[in-house]
Amino acid sequence: MGQPAILTVDDDPSVSRAIARDLRRRYGEQYRILRASSAADALDALKDLKLRGGRVAVILADYRMPQTNGIEFLEHAMDLFPNARRALLTAYADTDAAIQAINVVDVDHYLLKPWDPPEEKLYPVIDSLLEAWLATGDREVADIRVVGHRWSAPSYQIRDFLARNLVPYRWLGADEPEGRRLLEAAGVGPEAIPLVVTADGRALSRPGTAEVAEVAGLSTAPNRDFYDLIIVGGGPAGLGAAVYGASEGLKTLLVERRAVGGQAGQSSRIENYLGFPDGISGAQLTDRARRQAGKFAAEVLNTREVVGLRADGSARTLTFADGGEVSAHAIVLATGVAYRPLVADGVAELTGAGVYYGSAATEGPSCSGSDVYIVGGANSAGQAALFFARYARTVTLLVRGDSLESSMSYYLIQQLDRIDNITVRTRCEVVGAEGGDHLRAITICDGKTSQRSTVECGSLFIFIGAEPRTDWLGDVVARDERGFVYTGPDLLSNGRRPPGWDRDRDPFYLECSVPGIFAAGDVRANSVKRVASAVGEGAMAVTLVHRYLEAR
């Protein structure tokens, strides 16, 4: 197939020559360096490469070009080479446009002109883009195909599971010609949806996520019976612990019951995370963290639900829902929190059919031209409002409190104020949802007047409260009345250690009431509910695991 290409497009001949020269100097032996002087020429080059079976690793496009600007060009380029990494070349005055491009067309990076010296300002960026591309390549992917109905809750669950686990798939409506052909070929009718058809032609009717994970190539069984460290939960805290544990030589297993990334992985944009001044989507951050953990040989176990924990002498043993078990010297609980169910008439019945918990990014295009309502006043709800505003006719944020200031970051409030089709309503609650096969309307109670009104609603996205998933722990470790896990100083009462504590020391800062079991991130009582603090606690937990292992 020949060398993969790095393509640059800039209408300024001197800039075009300069960047091509710098790229050849560093990457010319392994990559074809191509340059074009206009978006049209660049698209012609990409089409020719596509026809010839070529590969494109990185595309660099100037923002200010006549006829078609860099953002528009990159949108067209994505149709031809969706896995190519994209960067925008821009002047300092256009950085706002570059940041917008990251939000609109998922540009990976932007480069300010001039980029001298390239060793500091150009090559590190290109190295990062190439590393990301090499992890996926630009090859034709044999996608899984999913046949279903948009308003089918089981169909939505499969789509959401595949999307959150970054598994490529093609969605086909059961009423579309190709969808009907697949149902007929599988010998089933519409009642069998969702139908999942693998790349090799295997058909699964109404499968569970564990079956889908297996055919999608996700790991569902541990490679050994005993580890140095097992992490329960694949959100930021769990991923942080996995990266640091595996990189420091511990045989590490991460167990996730649904999708790596947790609530943070569903965020359309995280803009206040250190080191990403342009923001990063939750999916991108999750993908990078998962690849980083894999680089250090951490195992990631998917779709395995942990239902029990016990101390077996010096070992700590987890029990899975299917009865299987796995043990380790130490355990880190990083199960995070779940959105609290919205208790209102009709909501439970319509969940997955117009009512969704979390951002449900797969529903974005389907919201085109509709009226979307979002319940919640924290950062996750605000980011979702910005995301769905790109598709929906209107987005209304329903907030139970008096204002957003007490629950949402200031920068996000400012962004919401600048979007014309976003409205914020305070002191409001959803008290009902209506529809037949899918959501059609919701009833809102205005806390200021106590009046109720019923409005048309295309989709309802819920971001309320935070409940820890810790019922499975029972009385094994101490928890507060809400289920959050006590650790460290919170376990000491009047200077006394927790009942049953058998060590001649106080519990470490993130250690639970059982030695060798730690908690990190949102699941921990009195934790700071931020992505950065969760990652930090995951890393800190590994340091304390080492101290525990050394002192046994």
Coordinates of C-alpha atoms in Angstrom, one line a residue:
M1 CA 0.0 0.0 0.0
G2 CA 3.1 2.3 0.2
Q3 CA 3.9 4.9 2.7
P4 CA 1.1 6.7 4.5
A5 CA 0.7 10.4 3.7
I6 CA 0.9 13.6 5.6
L7 CA -1.0 16.2 3.7
T8 CA -0.7 20.0 4.1
V9 CA -2.9 22.6 2.4
D10 CA -2.1 26.3 2.6
D11 CA -2.8 29.0 0.0
D12 CA 0.4 31.0 1.0
P13 CA 3.2 29.5 -1.1
S14 CA 5.9 30.4 1.5
V15 CA 4.1 28.8 4.4
S16 CA 3.3 25.8 2.3
R17 CA 6.9 25.3 1.3
A18 CA 8.1 25.9 4.9
I19 CA 5.9 23.4 6.6
A20 CA 6.5 20.7 3.9
R21 CA 10.3 21.3 4.3
D22 CA 10.1 20.9 8.1
L23 CA 7.9 17.8 7.8
R24 CA 10.2 16.1 5.3
R25 CA 13.2 16.8 7.5
R26 CA 11.6 14.8 10.4
Y27 CA 9.2 12.4 8.7
G28 CA 10.2 12.1 5.1
E29 CA 11.7 8.6 5.5
Q30 CA 8.5 7.0 6.8
Y31 CA 5.7 9.2 5.3
R32 CA 4.9 10.8 2.0
I33 CA 4.7 14.5 2.5
L34 CA 2.1 16.0 0.2
R35 CA 1.1 19.7 -0.1
A36 CA -1.7 21.5 -1.9
S37 CA -2.3 25.2 -2.5
S38 CA -6.1 25.1 -2.1
A39 CA -8.9 23.1 -0.6
A40 CA -10.1 21.9 -4.0
D41 CA -6.6 20.6 -4.9
A42 CA -6.3 18.9 -1.6
L43 CA -9.6 17.2 -2.0
D44 CA -8.6 16.0 -5.4
A45 CA -5.4 14.6 -3.9
L46 CA -7.4 12.8 -1.2
K47 CA -9.9 11.3 -3.7
D48 CA -7.0 10.0 -5.8
L49 CA -5.4 8.4 -2.7
K50 CA -8.7 6.9 -1.8
L51 CA -9.1 5.3 -5.3
R52 CA -5.6 4.0 -5.2
G53 CA -6.0 2.4 -1.7
G54 CA -3.6 4.9 -0.1
R55 CA -3.5 5.9 3.5
V56 CA -3.5 9.3 5.1
A57 CA -2.1 9.7 8.6
V58 CA -2.3 13.5 9.3
I59 CA -4.0 16.4 7.5
L60 CA -2.9 20.0 8.3
A61 CA -5.1 22.7 6.9
D62 CA -4.8 26.5 7.0
Y63 CA -7.8 28.2 8.5
R64 CA -7.9 31.3 6.2
M65 CA -8.3 30.1 2.6
P66 CA -10.4 31.5 -0.2
Q67 CA -13.6 29.7 -1.4
T68 CA -13.3 27.0 1.3
N69 CA -11.8 27.6 4.7
G70 CA -9.8 25.1 6.7
I71 CA -12.8 24.0 8.8
E72 CA -15.0 23.3 5.8
F73 CA -12.2 21.5 4.1
L74 CA -11.6 19.2 7.1
E75 CA -15.3 18.3 7.2
H76 CA -15.1 17.1 3.6
A77 CA -11.7 15.3 4.3
M78 CA -13.3 13.4 7.2
D79 CA -15.7 11.8 4.7
L80 CA -12.8 10.3 2.7
F81 CA -10.4 9.5 5.6
P82 CA -12.3 9.5 8.9
N83 CA -9.4 8.1 10.9
A84 CA -6.8 10.6 9.7
R85 CA -5.7 13.0 12.5
R86 CA -6.5 16.6 11.8
A87 CA -4.9 19.9 12.8
L88 CA -5.6 23.5 11.9
L89 CA -2.9 26.0 11.0
T90 CA -3.9 29.4 12.3
A91 CA -2.7 32.8 13.3
Y92 CA -3.0 34.0 16.9
A93 CA -6.0 36.2 16.0
D94 CA -7.9 33.1 14.8
T95 CA -7.5 31.0 17.9
D96 CA -11.2 31.3 18.8
A97 CA -12.1 29.9 15.4
A98 CA -9.6 27.0 16.0
I99 CA -11.2 26.2 19.3
Q100 CA -14.6 26.2 17.7
A101 CA -13.3 23.8 15.1
I102 CA -12.3 21.4 17.8
N103 CA -15.9 21.5 19.0
V104 CA -17.6 21.4 15.6
V105 CA -15.5 19.0 13.5
D106 CA -13.5 17.3 16.2
V107 CA -10.1 18.8 15.1
D108 CA -7.4 17.1 17.1
H109 CA -5.1 20.2 17.5
Y110 CA -4.3 23.6 16.2
L111 CA -0.9 25.0 15.4
L112 CA 0.0 28.7 15.6
K113 CA 2.0 30.3 12.8
P114 CA 5.0 30.6 12.9
W115 CA 5.9 27.4 14.6
D116 CA 9.6 28.1 15.1
P117 CA 11.5 26.2 16.4
P118 CA 9.8 23.1 15.0
E119 CA 11.5 20.9 17.5
E120 CA 9.4 22.6 20.2
K121 CA 6.3 23.8 18.5
L122 CA 5.7 21.5 15.5
Y123 CA 7.2 18.0 16.0
P124 CA 5.8 17.2 19.4
V125 CA 2.3 17.9 18.0
I126 CA 2.8 15.8 14.9
D127 CA 4.4 13.0 17.0
S128 CA 1.2 12.9 19.1
L129 CA -1.1 12.9 16.1
L130 CA 0.9 10.1 14.4
E131 CA 0.9 8.0 17.6
A132 CA -2.9 8.3 17.8
W133 CA -3.3 7.4 14.1
L134 CA -1.0 4.4 14.4
A135 CA -3.3 3.1 17.2
T136 CA -6.1 2.9 14.7
G137 CA -4.6 3.2 11.2
D138 CA -6.5 4.3 8.2
R139 CA -7.6 1.0 7.0
E140 CA -11.1 -0.2 6.1
V141 CA -12.8 -1.4 9.2
A142 CA -15.3 -4.2 9.0
D143 CA -18.0 -2.7 11.1
I144 CA -20.6 -4.4 13.2
R145 CA -24.1 -3.7 11.9
V146 CA -27.0 -3.0 14.2
V147 CA -30.6 -3.3 13.0
G148 CA -33.2 -1.7 15.1
H149 CA -35.8 1.1 15.7
R150 CA -34.8 4.5 16.9
W151 CA -37.4 4.4 19.6
S152 CA -36.5 0.9 20.8
A153 CA -34.9 1.0 24.3
P154 CA -32.9 -2.2 23.7
S155 CA -31.7 -0.9 20.4
Y156 CA -30.6 2.3 22.0
Q157 CA -28.7 0.4 24.7
I158 CA -26.7 -1.6 22.1
R159 CA -25.9 1.6 20.2
D160 CA -24.9 3.4 23.3
F161 CA -22.8 0.5 24.5
L162 CA -20.8 0.3 21.2
A163 CA -20.4 4.0 21.0
R164 CA -19.1 4.4 24.5
N165 CA -16.7 1.6 24.1
L166 CA -15.5 3.2 20.8
V167 CA -16.5 0.1 18.7
P168 CA -17.2 1.1 15.1
Y169 CA -20.7 0.1 14.0
R170 CA -23.3 0.9 11.3
W171 CA -26.8 1.7 12.4
L172 CA -29.6 0.4 10.1
G173 CA -33.3 1.1 10.6
A174 CA -35.5 -2.0 10.6
D175 CA -37.8 -0.2 8.1
E176 CA -34.9 0.6 5.7
P177 CA -34.2 -1.6 2.7
E178 CA -30.8 -2.8 3.9
G179 CA -32.1 -3.4 7.4
R180 CA -35.0 -5.5 6.1
R181 CA -32.6 -7.5 4.0
L182 CA -30.4 -8.3 7.0
L183 CA -33.5 -9.4 9.0
E184 CA -34.6 -11.6 6.1
A185 CA -31.1 -13.1 5.7
A186 CA -31.0 -13.8 9.4
G187 CA -34.4 -15.5 9.2
V188 CA -36.0 -13.3 11.8
G189 CA -38.7 -10.6 11.8
P190 CA -38.9 -7.1 13.3
E191 CA -39.7 -8.6 16.7
A192 CA -36.1 -9.9 16.9
I193 CA -34.5 -6.4 17.0
P194 CA -32.0 -5.3 17.9
L195 CA -30.2 -7.6 15.5
V196 CA -26.4 -7.4 15.7
V197 CA -24.6 -8.7 12.6
T198 CA -20.8 -9.2 13.0
A199 CA -18.2 -8.6 10.2
D200 CA -18.1 -12.4 9.6
G201 CA -21.9 -12.6 9.1
R202 CA -22.8 -14.0 12.6
A203 CA -26.3 -12.7 13.6
L204 CA -27.3 -12.1 17.2
S205 CA -30.9 -11.4 18.0
R206 CA -31.7 -9.2 21.1
P207 CA -28.2 -9.8 22.5
G208 CA -27.0 -8.6 25.9
T209 CA -24.0 -6.3 26.2
A210 CA -21.8 -9.2 27.3
E211 CA -22.5 -11.0 24.0
V212 CA -21.9 -7.9 22.0
A213 CA -18.7 -7.2 23.9
E214 CA -17.4 -10.7 23.0
V215 CA -18.1 -10.5 19.3
A216 CA -16.7 -6.9 19.2
G217 CA -13.4 -8.2 20.5
L218 CA -13.6 -6.6 24.0
S219 CA -12.0 -8.6 26.7
T220 CA -14.5 -10.2 29.0
A221 CA -12.4 -12.8 31.0
P222 CA -9.3 -12.3 33.1
N223 CA -6.1 -13.8 32.0
R224 CA -5.1 -15.0 35.5
D225 CA -6.7 -15.8 38.8
F226 CA -4.6 -13.5 41.0
Y227 CA -3.2 -10.0 40.5
D228 CA -1.3 -7.5 42.5
L229 CA -4.0 -4.9 42.0
I230 CA -7.6 -5.0 40.9
I231 CA -9.5 -1.8 40.2
V232 CA -13.3 -1.8 40.1
G233 CA -14.6 0.9 37.9
G234 CA -13.2 2.4 34.7
G235 CA -13.9 6.2 35.1
P236 CA -11.1 8.8 35.5
A237 CA -10.1 7.5 39.0
G238 CA -10.0 3.9 37.8
L239 CA -8.1 4.7 34.7
G240 CA -5.6 6.8 36.7
A241 CA -5.0 3.9 39.0
A242 CA -4.6 1.5 36.1
V243 CA -2.0 3.7 34.4
Y244 CA 0.0 4.3 37.5
G245 CA -0.3 0.7 38.9
A246 CA 0.7 -1.0 35.6
S247 CA 3.5 1.5 34.9
E248 CA 5.0 0.8 38.3
G249 CA 5.2 -2.9 37.7
L250 CA 2.0 -4.1 39.4
K251 CA 0.0 -6.9 37.7
T252 CA -3.1 -4.8 37.2
L253 CA -6.7 -5.6 36.2
L254 CA -9.4 -3.0 35.7
V255 CA -13.0 -4.3 35.8
E256 CA -15.8 -2.2 34.2
R257 CA -19.4 -3.3 34.1
R258 CA -20.5 -1.0 31.2
A259 CA -18.1 1.3 29.4
V260 CA -14.6 2.6 30.3
G261 CA -14.8 6.4 30.9
G262 CA -17.7 6.5 33.3
Q263 CA -19.7 9.7 33.4
A264 CA -16.7 11.7 32.3
G265 CA -16.5 9.6 29.1
Q266 CA -19.9 10.7 28.1
S267 CA -19.0 14.4 28.3
S268 CA -19.1 16.2 24.9
R269 CA -16.3 18.6 26.1
I270 CA -14.1 18.9 29.2
E271 CA -12.5 22.3 29.1
N272 CA -11.0 22.8 32.6
Y273 CA -8.8 19.7 32.7
L274 CA -5.1 20.5 33.1
G275 CA -3.0 20.3 30.0
F276 CA -5.9 20.6 27.4
P277 CA -6.3 24.4 26.9
D278 CA -8.6 23.8 23.9
G279 CA -10.7 21.3 25.7
I280 CA -11.1 17.6 25.0
S281 CA -14.1 15.3 24.6
G282 CA -14.7 12.7 27.3
A283 CA -14.5 10.0 24.6
Q284 CA -11.1 11.3 23.4
L285 CA -9.7 11.5 27.0
T286 CA -11.0 8.0 27.7
D287 CA -9.5 6.6 24.5
R288 CA -6.1 8.1 25.4
A289 CA -6.2 6.9 29.0
R290 CA -7.2 3.4 27.9
R291 CA -4.5 3.2 25.3
Q292 CA -2.0 4.5 27.9
A293 CA -3.0 1.8 30.4
G294 CA -2.7 -0.8 27.6
K295 CA 0.8 0.4 26.8
F296 CA 1.8 -0.6 30.3
A297 CA 0.1 -4.0 30.0
A298 CA -2.9 -3.3 32.3
E299 CA -5.8 -5.6 31.6
V300 CA -9.2 -4.2 31.0
L301 CA -12.2 -6.4 31.6
N302 CA -15.5 -5.4 30.1
T303 CA -19.1 -6.1 30.9
R304 CA -18.3 -7.9 34.1
E305 CA -20.4 -6.9 37.1
V306 CA -18.9 -7.2 40.5
V307 CA -21.4 -8.3 43.2
G308 CA -19.3 -9.2 46.1
L309 CA -16.0 -8.5 48.0
R310 CA -14.4 -10.4 50.8
A311 CA -11.1 -10.7 52.6
D312 CA -9.4 -14.1 52.3
G313 CA -6.5 -13.9 54.6
S314 CA -4.0 -11.6 52.9
A315 CA -6.0 -11.8 49.6
R316 CA -8.9 -9.6 48.6
T317 CA -11.5 -11.5 46.4
L318 CA -14.1 -10.1 44.0
T319 CA -17.2 -12.2 43.0
F320 CA -18.8 -11.6 39.6
A321 CA -22.5 -11.8 38.8
D322 CA -22.0 -15.1 37.0
G323 CA -20.3 -16.7 40.0
G324 CA -16.7 -16.3 38.8
E325 CA -14.1 -14.9 41.1
V326 CA -10.7 -13.2 40.9
S327 CA -8.3 -12.2 43.7
A328 CA -5.5 -9.7 44.4
H329 CA -3.2 -8.4 47.0
A330 CA -5.1 -5.0 47.0
I331 CA -8.3 -3.6 45.6
V332 CA -9.2 0.0 44.5
L333 CA -12.8 0.9 44.5
A334 CA -13.4 3.5 41.7
T335 CA -17.0 2.8 40.8
G336 CA -18.0 6.5 40.7
V337 CA -21.6 7.6 40.8
A338 CA -24.7 7.1 38.7
Y339 CA -27.3 9.7 37.8
R340 CA -30.2 9.6 40.2
P341 CA -33.5 8.4 38.5
L342 CA -36.0 11.1 37.8
V343 CA -39.2 10.2 39.6
A344 CA -42.0 11.5 37.5
D345 CA -45.0 10.0 35.7
G346 CA -44.1 8.3 32.5
V347 CA -40.3 8.7 32.7
A348 CA -39.4 5.1 33.5
E349 CA -41.6 3.8 30.7
L350 CA -40.0 6.1 28.1
T351 CA -36.4 5.6 29.2
G352 CA -34.4 4.7 26.1
A353 CA -37.2 6.0 23.8
G354 CA -36.7 9.7 24.1
V355 CA -35.7 9.9 27.7
Y356 CA -32.0 9.4 28.4
Y357 CA -29.6 9.6 31.3
G358 CA -26.4 11.3 30.5
S359 CA -25.4 13.0 27.2
A360 CA -26.3 10.0 24.9
A361 CA -24.2 11.5 22.2
T362 CA -25.4 8.9 19.7
E363 CA -28.7 10.8 19.7
G364 CA -27.3 14.1 18.6
P365 CA -28.0 13.9 14.8
S366 CA -31.5 12.5 15.6
C367 CA -32.4 15.6 17.5
S368 CA -32.1 17.8 14.4
G369 CA -34.9 20.3 14.2
S370 CA -36.5 19.2 17.5
D371 CA -36.9 20.8 20.9
V372 CA -34.6 19.2 23.5
Y373 CA -34.9 19.6 27.3
I374 CA -32.0 18.9 29.7
V375 CA -32.6 18.4 33.4
G376 CA -29.7 19.4 35.7
G377 CA -27.5 22.4 36.6
A378 CA -24.0 21.0 36.9
N379 CA -21.2 21.1 34.3
S380 CA -22.2 17.8 32.6
A381 CA -25.7 19.3 31.9
G382 CA -24.1 22.5 30.6
Q383 CA -21.8 20.7 28.3
A384 CA -24.7 18.6 27.0
A385 CA -26.7 21.7 26.3
L386 CA -23.8 23.1 24.2
F387 CA -23.5 19.8 22.3
F388 CA -27.2 19.3 21.5
A389 CA -27.5 23.0 20.5
R390 CA -25.6 22.1 17.4
Y391 CA -28.4 19.9 16.2
A392 CA -31.7 20.8 17.9
R393 CA -34.0 23.7 17.1
T394 CA -34.0 24.7 20.8
V395 CA -32.4 23.5 24.0
T396 CA -33.9 24.3 27.3
L397 CA -32.0 23.7 30.5
L398 CA -34.3 23.0 33.5
V399 CA -32.6 23.8 36.8
R400 CA -34.2 23.1 40.2
G401 CA -32.1 25.7 42.0
D402 CA -32.3 29.5 41.9
S403 CA -29.4 29.9 39.6
L404 CA -26.5 28.1 37.8
E405 CA -23.7 29.9 39.7
S406 CA -23.7 27.5 42.7
S407 CA -23.4 24.4 40.6
M408 CA -21.8 25.2 37.2
S409 CA -18.4 26.6 36.3
Y410 CA -18.3 30.3 35.4
Y411 CA -16.7 29.7 31.9
L412 CA -19.6 27.3 31.0
I413 CA -22.3 29.7 32.1
Q414 CA -20.7 32.4 29.9
Q415 CA -20.8 30.0 26.9
L416 CA -24.4 29.1 27.4
D417 CA -25.3 32.8 27.5
R418 CA -23.7 33.2 24.0
I419 CA -25.8 30.5 22.3
D420 CA -29.0 31.9 20.9
N421 CA -31.0 28.6 20.9
I422 CA -30.2 27.7 24.5
T423 CA -32.6 28.9 27.3
V424 CA -32.1 28.4 31.0
R425 CA -35.1 28.1 33.3
T426 CA -34.5 28.0 37.0
R427 CA -36.7 26.7 39.8
C428 CA -38.3 24.2 37.4
E429 CA -38.9 20.5 37.7
V430 CA -40.2 17.8 35.2
V431 CA -43.2 16.1 36.8
G432 CA -44.4 14.1 33.9
A433 CA -43.6 12.6 30.4
E434 CA -46.0 11.5 27.7
G435 CA -45.9 9.5 24.6
G436 CA -46.8 6.2 23.0
D437 CA -43.8 4.4 21.5
H438 CA -41.6 7.4 22.2
L439 CA -41.5 10.7 24.2
R440 CA -43.7 13.4 22.7
A441 CA -44.2 15.9 25.6
I442 CA -43.2 16.7 29.2
T443 CA -44.9 18.5 32.0
I444 CA -43.0 21.2 33.8
C445 CA -43.8 22.6 37.2
D446 CA -42.6 26.2 37.7
G447 CA -41.4 26.5 41.3
K448 CA -41.9 30.3 41.3
T449 CA -45.6 30.1 40.5
S450 CA -46.5 26.4 41.1
Q451 CA -48.1 26.4 37.7
R452 CA -47.7 23.4 35.4
S453 CA -47.4 23.5 31.7
T454 CA -47.1 20.7 29.1
V455 CA -44.7 21.3 26.2
E456 CA -43.7 19.3 23.1
C457 CA -40.3 17.6 23.7
G458 CA -38.3 15.6 21.2
S459 CA -35.7 14.3 23.7
L460 CA -35.2 14.6 27.4
F461 CA -31.7 14.2 28.9
I462 CA -31.3 13.8 32.7
F463 CA -28.3 14.9 34.7
I464 CA -29.5 15.0 38.3
G465 CA -27.8 14.0 41.5
A466 CA -25.2 11.4 42.2
E467 CA -25.7 8.0 43.7
P468 CA -22.8 5.7 44.5
R469 CA -23.1 2.1 43.1
T470 CA -22.0 0.5 46.4
D471 CA -25.0 -1.7 47.5
W472 CA -23.0 -4.7 46.5
L473 CA -20.4 -4.0 49.2
G474 CA -22.9 -4.7 52.0
D475 CA -21.2 -4.4 55.4
V476 CA -17.7 -5.3 54.1
V477 CA -16.5 -1.7 54.2
A478 CA -17.9 1.3 56.2
R479 CA -20.1 3.6 54.2
D480 CA -22.1 6.7 55.0
E481 CA -25.9 6.9 55.0
R482 CA -25.9 7.7 51.2
G483 CA -23.6 4.8 50.4
F484 CA -20.3 6.7 49.9
V485 CA -17.3 4.8 51.1
Y486 CA -15.5 6.1 54.2
T487 CA -11.6 6.3 54.0
G488 CA -8.6 7.4 56.0
P489 CA -9.3 10.1 58.6
D490 CA -13.1 9.7 58.2
L491 CA -12.8 6.2 59.7
L492 CA -11.3 7.5 63.0
S493 CA -13.8 8.2 65.7
N494 CA -12.5 10.0 68.8
G495 CA -9.0 8.8 67.8
R496 CA -10.2 5.2 67.6
R497 CA -9.6 3.0 64.6
P498 CA -12.6 1.3 62.9
P499 CA -14.0 -1.9 64.4
G500 CA -12.1 -5.0 63.2
W501 CA -9.0 -3.0 62.2
D502 CA -6.1 -5.4 62.6
R503 CA -3.1 -3.2 61.8
D504 CA -0.8 -1.3 64.2
R505 CA -1.3 1.9 62.3
D506 CA -4.1 4.2 61.2
P507 CA -5.8 3.6 57.8
F508 CA -4.0 5.3 55.0
Y509 CA -5.7 8.4 53.6
L510 CA -7.6 6.5 50.8
E511 CA -7.8 3.2 52.6
C512 CA -11.2 1.7 53.6
S513 CA -12.2 0.1 56.9
V514 CA -10.6 -3.2 55.6
P515 CA -6.8 -3.0 55.1
G516 CA -5.7 -3.4 51.5
I517 CA -9.0 -2.0 50.1
F518 CA -8.9 1.6 48.9
A519 CA -11.4 4.0 47.4
A520 CA -10.7 6.8 44.9
G521 CA -12.8 9.3 43.0
D522 CA -16.5 10.1 43.4
V523 CA -17.4 6.9 45.2
R524 CA -15.4 8.1 48.2
A525 CA -17.1 10.1 51.0
N526 CA -16.3 13.8 51.0
S527 CA -14.4 13.6 47.7
V528 CA -14.1 16.5 45.2
K529 CA -16.3 15.8 42.2
R530 CA -13.9 16.8 39.5
V531 CA -12.2 14.8 36.8
A532 CA -8.7 16.1 37.8
S533 CA -9.2 15.2 41.4
A534 CA -10.4 11.7 40.5
V535 CA -7.4 11.0 38.4
G536 CA -5.2 12.3 41.2
E537 CA -6.8 10.1 43.7
G538 CA -6.4 7.1 41.4
A539 CA -2.6 7.8 41.2
M540 CA -2.4 8.4 45.0
A541 CA -4.2 5.1 45.7
V542 CA -1.4 3.3 43.8
T543 CA 1.2 5.0 46.0
L544 CA -0.7 3.8 49.1
V545 CA -1.1 0.3 47.7
H546 CA 2.7 0.2 47.5
R547 CA 3.0 1.3 51.1
Y548 CA 0.4 -1.4 52.1
L549 CA 2.3 -4.1 50.2
E550 CA 5.6 -3.1 51.8
A551 CA 4.2 -3.1 55.3
R552 CA 2.2 -6.4 55.1

